[in-house]
Tab-separated table of C-alpha atoms in Angstrom:
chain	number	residue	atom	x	y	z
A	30	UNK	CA	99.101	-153.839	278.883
A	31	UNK	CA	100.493	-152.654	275.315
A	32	UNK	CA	98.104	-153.488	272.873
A	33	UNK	CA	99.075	-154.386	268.972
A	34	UNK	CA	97.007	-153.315	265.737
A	35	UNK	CA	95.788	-156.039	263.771
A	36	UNK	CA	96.516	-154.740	259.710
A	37	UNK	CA	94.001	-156.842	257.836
A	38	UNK	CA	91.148	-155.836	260.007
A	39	UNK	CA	92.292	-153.292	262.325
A	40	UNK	CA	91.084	-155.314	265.391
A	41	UNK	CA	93.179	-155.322	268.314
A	42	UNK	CA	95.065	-158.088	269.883
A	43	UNK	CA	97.479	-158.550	273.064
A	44	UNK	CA	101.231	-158.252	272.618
A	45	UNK	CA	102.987	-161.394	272.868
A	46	UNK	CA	99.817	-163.225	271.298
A	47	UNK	CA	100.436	-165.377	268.272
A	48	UNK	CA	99.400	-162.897	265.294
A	49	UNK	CA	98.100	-165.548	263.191
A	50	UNK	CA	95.719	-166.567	265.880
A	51	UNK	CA	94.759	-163.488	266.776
A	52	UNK	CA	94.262	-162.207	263.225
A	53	UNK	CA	91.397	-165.350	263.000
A	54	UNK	CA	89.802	-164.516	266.165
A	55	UNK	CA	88.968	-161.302	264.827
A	56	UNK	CA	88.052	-162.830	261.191
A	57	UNK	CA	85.852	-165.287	262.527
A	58	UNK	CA	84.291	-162.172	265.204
A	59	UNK	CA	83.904	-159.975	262.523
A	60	UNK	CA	81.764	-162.864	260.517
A	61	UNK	CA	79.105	-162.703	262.905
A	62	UNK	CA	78.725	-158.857	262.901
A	63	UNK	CA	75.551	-158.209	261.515
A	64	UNK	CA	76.916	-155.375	259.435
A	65	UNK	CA	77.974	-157.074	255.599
A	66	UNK	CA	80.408	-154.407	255.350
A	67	UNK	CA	82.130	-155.300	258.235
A	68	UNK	CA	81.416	-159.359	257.030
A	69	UNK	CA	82.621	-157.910	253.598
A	70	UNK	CA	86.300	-156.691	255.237
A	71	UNK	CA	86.808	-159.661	256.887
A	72	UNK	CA	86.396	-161.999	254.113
A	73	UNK	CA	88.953	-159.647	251.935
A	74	UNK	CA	91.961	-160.467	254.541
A	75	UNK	CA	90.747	-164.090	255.329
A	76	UNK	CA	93.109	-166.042	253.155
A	77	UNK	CA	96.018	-164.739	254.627
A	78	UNK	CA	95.305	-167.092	257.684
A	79	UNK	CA	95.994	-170.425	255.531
A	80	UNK	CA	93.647	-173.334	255.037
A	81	UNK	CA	91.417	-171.948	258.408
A	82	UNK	CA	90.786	-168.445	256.520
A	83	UNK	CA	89.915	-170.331	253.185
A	84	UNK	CA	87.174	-172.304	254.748
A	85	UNK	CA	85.872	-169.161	256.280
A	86	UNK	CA	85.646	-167.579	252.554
A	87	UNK	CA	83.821	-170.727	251.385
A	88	UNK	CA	81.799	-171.022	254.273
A	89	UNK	CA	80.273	-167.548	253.480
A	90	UNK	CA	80.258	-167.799	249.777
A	91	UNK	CA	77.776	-171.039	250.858
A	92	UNK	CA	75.879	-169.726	253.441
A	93	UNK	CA	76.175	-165.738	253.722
A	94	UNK	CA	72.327	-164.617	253.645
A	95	UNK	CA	73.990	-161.326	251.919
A	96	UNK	CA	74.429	-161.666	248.155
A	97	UNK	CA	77.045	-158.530	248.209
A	98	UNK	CA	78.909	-160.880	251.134
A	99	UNK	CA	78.916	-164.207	248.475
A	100	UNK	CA	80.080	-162.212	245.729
A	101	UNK	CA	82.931	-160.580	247.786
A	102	UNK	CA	83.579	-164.195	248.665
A	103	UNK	CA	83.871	-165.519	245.605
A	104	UNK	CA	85.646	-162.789	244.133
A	105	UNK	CA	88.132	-163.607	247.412
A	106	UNK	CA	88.477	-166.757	245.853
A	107	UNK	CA	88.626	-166.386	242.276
A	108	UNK	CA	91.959	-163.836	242.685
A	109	UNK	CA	93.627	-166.369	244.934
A	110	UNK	CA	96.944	-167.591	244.437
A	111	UNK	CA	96.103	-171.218	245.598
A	112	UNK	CA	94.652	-173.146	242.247
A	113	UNK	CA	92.007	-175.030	244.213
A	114	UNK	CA	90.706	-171.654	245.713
A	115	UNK	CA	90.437	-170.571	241.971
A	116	UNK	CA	88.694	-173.923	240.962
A	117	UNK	CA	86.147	-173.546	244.131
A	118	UNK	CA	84.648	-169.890	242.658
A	119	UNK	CA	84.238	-171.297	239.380
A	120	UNK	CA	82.574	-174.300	240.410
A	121	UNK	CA	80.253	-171.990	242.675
A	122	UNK	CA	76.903	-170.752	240.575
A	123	UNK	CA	76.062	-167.341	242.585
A	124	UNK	CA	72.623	-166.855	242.621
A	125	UNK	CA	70.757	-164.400	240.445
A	126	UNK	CA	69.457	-161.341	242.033
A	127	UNK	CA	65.939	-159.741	241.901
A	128	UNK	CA	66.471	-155.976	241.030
A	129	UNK	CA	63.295	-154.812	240.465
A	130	UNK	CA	62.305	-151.632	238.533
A	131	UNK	CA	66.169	-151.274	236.351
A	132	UNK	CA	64.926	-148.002	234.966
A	133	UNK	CA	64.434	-146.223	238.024
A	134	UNK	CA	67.193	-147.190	239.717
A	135	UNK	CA	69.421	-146.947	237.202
A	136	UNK	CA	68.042	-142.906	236.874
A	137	UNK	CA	68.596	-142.652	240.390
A	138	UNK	CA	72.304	-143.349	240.215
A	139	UNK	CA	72.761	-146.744	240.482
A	140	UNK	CA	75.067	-148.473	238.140
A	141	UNK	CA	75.993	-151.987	239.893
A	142	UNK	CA	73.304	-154.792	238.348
A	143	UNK	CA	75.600	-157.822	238.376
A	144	UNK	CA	73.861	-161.152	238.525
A	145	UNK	CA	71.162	-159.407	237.673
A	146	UNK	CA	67.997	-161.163	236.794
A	147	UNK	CA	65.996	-160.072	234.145
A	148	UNK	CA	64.990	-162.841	232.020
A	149	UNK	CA	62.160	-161.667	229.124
A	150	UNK	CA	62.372	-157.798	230.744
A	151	UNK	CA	60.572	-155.268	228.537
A	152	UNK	CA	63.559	-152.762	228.198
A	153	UNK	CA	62.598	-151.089	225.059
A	154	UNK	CA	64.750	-147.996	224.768
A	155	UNK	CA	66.174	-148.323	227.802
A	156	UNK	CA	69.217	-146.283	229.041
A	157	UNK	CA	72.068	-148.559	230.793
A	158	UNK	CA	75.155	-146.957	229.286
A	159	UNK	CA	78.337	-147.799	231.702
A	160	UNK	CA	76.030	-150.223	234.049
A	161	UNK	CA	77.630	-153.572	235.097
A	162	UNK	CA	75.587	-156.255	234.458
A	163	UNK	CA	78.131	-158.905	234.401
A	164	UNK	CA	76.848	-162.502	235.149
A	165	UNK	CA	73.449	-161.415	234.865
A	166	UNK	CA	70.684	-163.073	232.983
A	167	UNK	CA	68.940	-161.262	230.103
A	168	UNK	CA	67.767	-163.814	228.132
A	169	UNK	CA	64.687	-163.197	225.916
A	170	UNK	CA	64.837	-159.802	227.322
A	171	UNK	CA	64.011	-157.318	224.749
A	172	UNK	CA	66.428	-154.868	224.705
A	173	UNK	CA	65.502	-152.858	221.113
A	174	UNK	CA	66.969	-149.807	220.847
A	175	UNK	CA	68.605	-149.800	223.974
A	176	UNK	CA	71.293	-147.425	224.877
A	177	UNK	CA	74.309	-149.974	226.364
A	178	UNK	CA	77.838	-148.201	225.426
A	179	UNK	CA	80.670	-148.814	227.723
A	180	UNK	CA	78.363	-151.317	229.593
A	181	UNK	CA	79.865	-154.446	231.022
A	182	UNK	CA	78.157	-157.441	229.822
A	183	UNK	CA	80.556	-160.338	230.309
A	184	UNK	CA	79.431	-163.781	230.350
A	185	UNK	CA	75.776	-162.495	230.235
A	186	UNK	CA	72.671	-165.302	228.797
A	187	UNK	CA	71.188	-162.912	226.215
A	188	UNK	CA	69.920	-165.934	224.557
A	189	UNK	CA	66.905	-165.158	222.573
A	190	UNK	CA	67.458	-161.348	223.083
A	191	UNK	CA	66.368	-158.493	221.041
A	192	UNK	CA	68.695	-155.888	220.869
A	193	UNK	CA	67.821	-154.349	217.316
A	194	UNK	CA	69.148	-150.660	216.534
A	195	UNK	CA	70.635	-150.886	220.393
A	196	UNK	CA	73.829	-148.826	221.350
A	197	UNK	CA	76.389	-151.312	222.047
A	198	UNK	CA	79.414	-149.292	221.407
A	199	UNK	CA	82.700	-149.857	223.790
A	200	UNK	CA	80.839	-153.069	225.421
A	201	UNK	CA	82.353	-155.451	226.797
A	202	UNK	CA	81.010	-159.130	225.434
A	203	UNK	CA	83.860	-161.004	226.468
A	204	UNK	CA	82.382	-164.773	226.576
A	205	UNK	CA	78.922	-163.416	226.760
A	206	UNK	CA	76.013	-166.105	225.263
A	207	UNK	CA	73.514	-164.221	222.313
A	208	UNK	CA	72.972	-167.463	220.477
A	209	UNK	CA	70.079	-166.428	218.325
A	210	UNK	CA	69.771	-162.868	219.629
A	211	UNK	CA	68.410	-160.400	217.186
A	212	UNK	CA	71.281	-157.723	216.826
A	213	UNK	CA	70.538	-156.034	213.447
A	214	UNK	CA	71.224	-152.570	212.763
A	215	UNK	CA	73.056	-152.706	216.165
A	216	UNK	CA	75.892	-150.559	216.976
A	217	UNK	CA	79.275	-152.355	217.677
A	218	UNK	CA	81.739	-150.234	217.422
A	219	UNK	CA	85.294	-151.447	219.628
A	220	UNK	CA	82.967	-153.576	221.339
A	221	UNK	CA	84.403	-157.109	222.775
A	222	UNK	CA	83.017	-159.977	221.355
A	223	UNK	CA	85.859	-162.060	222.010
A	224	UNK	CA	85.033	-165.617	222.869
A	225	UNK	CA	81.407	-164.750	222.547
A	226	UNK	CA	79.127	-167.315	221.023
A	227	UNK	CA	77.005	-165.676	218.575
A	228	UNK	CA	75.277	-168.867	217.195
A	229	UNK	CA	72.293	-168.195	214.240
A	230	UNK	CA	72.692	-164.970	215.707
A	231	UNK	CA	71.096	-161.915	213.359
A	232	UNK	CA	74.435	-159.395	212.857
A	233	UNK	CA	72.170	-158.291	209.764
A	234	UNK	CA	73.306	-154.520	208.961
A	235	UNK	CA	74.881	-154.664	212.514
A	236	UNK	CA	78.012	-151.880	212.523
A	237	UNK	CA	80.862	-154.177	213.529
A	238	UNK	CA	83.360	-151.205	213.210
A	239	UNK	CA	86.897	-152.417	214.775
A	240	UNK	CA	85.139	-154.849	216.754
A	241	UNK	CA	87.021	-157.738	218.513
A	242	UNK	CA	85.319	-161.108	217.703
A	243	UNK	CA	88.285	-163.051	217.952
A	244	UNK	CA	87.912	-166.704	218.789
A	245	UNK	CA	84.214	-165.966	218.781
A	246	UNK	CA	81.513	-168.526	217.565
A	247	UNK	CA	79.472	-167.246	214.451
A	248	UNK	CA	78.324	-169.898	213.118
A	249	UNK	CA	75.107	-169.860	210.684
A	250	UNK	CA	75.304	-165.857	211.756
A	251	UNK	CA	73.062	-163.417	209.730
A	252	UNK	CA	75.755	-161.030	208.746
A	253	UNK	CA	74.215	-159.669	205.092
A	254	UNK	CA	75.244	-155.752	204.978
A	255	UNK	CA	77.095	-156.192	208.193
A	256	UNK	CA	80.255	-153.505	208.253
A	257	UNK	CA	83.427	-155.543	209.265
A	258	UNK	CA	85.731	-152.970	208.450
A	259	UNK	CA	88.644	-153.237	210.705
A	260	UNK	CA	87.241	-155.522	212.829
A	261	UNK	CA	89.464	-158.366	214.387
A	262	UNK	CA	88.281	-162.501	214.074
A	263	UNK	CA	91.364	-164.238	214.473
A	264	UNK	CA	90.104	-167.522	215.228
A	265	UNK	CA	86.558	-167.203	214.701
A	266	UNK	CA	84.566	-169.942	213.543
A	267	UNK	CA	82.109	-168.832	210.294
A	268	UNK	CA	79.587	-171.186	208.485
A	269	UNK	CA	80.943	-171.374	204.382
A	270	UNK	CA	80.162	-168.381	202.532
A	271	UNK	CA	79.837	-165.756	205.307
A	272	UNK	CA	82.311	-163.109	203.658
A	273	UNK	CA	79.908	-162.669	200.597
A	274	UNK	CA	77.466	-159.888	201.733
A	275	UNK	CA	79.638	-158.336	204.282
A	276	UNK	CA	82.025	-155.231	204.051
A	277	UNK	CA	85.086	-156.804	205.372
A	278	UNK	CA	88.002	-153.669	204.405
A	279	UNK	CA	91.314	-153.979	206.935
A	280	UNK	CA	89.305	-156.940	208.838
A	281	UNK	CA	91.622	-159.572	210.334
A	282	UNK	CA	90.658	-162.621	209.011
A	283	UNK	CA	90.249	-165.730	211.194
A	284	UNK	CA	93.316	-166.829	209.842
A	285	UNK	CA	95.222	-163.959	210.380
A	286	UNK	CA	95.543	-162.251	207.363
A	287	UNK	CA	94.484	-158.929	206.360
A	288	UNK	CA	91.502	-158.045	204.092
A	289	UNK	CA	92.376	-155.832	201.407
């Protein structure tokens, strides 16, 4: 009997057969492989197959003993089309992962350190240029002198943090926490800070170069002998008196305008 090719997973089902059916026969069978790549695939065509295929994504998102399985579920759900899909993934706290010795794996290739936990780490010096590290937690970690450029911290905790004199150039911030985190003499250049809530955070002598801090929250900052030039805060919220020690040349002002 002709046979048809199924082209979300590739599975197999009999001609004649209802596709939609047979598309979450295979789904669901591919699920229970014990393989999370093959769990992984699955979970990537699921919401084709309507409100059945959702609840599939959710169900492993919930329950999926593999944290690279959860996260592909809830980045499933977070690019859906369907609001309440959308509304599920942000409601859903992933758990934070144990990664064990950052340095060494990081020297051995690795790059991927999402939801990373690493709360009070000693990473002195450390050398995570272009790792992902989004979601992770960091807070308290001391990070001083820390090479970081091009890294992607996104909606990181680095409350409490120390990242003095660290390499921060090209990173993305975007919504990332560092509420009282010790950034002086940091390098910022182009980094994203946009959204970012840098409460009584120390920006003291921090190198700010063309950074994006729009609509970010700096109040009761340290910025004394912070460079500003270029740098974009449309938006931002400052504390009263917070342009006096810093060099703000060609900085977009929060509201809008242009420093001389």
């Amino acid at each position: 009997m002709a046979e048809t090719f199924d082209p979300v997973l590739g599975g197999q089902q009999l001609a004649g057969s209802d596709p939609v059916m047979g598309g979450l026969v295979a789904v669901e069978q591919a699920l229970d492989s014990p393989d999370p790549k093959v769990r992984i695939q699955a979970i990537k065509g699921a919401l084709k197959y309507g409100s059945r295929g959702a609840e599939l994504v959710i169900h492993a998102l919930q329950n999926d003993p593999n944290w690279e399985v959860q996260f592909a579920a809830w980045e499933t759900l977070l690019e859906a089309e369907d609001p309440q899909h959308v509304q599920v993934a942000k409601a859903h706290h992933l758990p934070l992962r144990q990664v064990g010795n950052v340095r060494a794996r990081y020297k051995a290739g690795e790059r991927d350190f999402r939801w990373a936990d690493l709360r009070g780490a000693n990473l002195i010096l450390v050398n995570l240029s272009e790792a992902d590290l989004r979601g992770g937690n960091l807070s308290r970690a001391n990070l001083s002198g820390a090479s970081l450029s091009r890294a992607n911290l996104s909606r990181v905790d680095l409350r409490g943090s120390g990242l003095s004199l660290a390499d921060l150039s090209g990173v993305n911030l975007i919504e990332t926490n560092l509420s009282q985190a010790d950034l002086s003499g940091s390098k910022l250049w182009w980094a994203d800070l946009s959204g970012a809530n840098l409460i009584e955070t120390n920006l003291s002598r921090a190198d700010l170069w063309r950074a994006n801090l729009s609509k970010a929250n700096l109040s009761k900052a340290d910025l004394r002998g912070a460079d500003l030039r270029g740098a974009n805060l449309t938006g931002a919220k400052l504390s009263p008196g917070w342009d006096r020690f810093a060099d703000l040349s060609g900085a977009i002002l929060p509201d809008g305008t242009v420093h001389p």
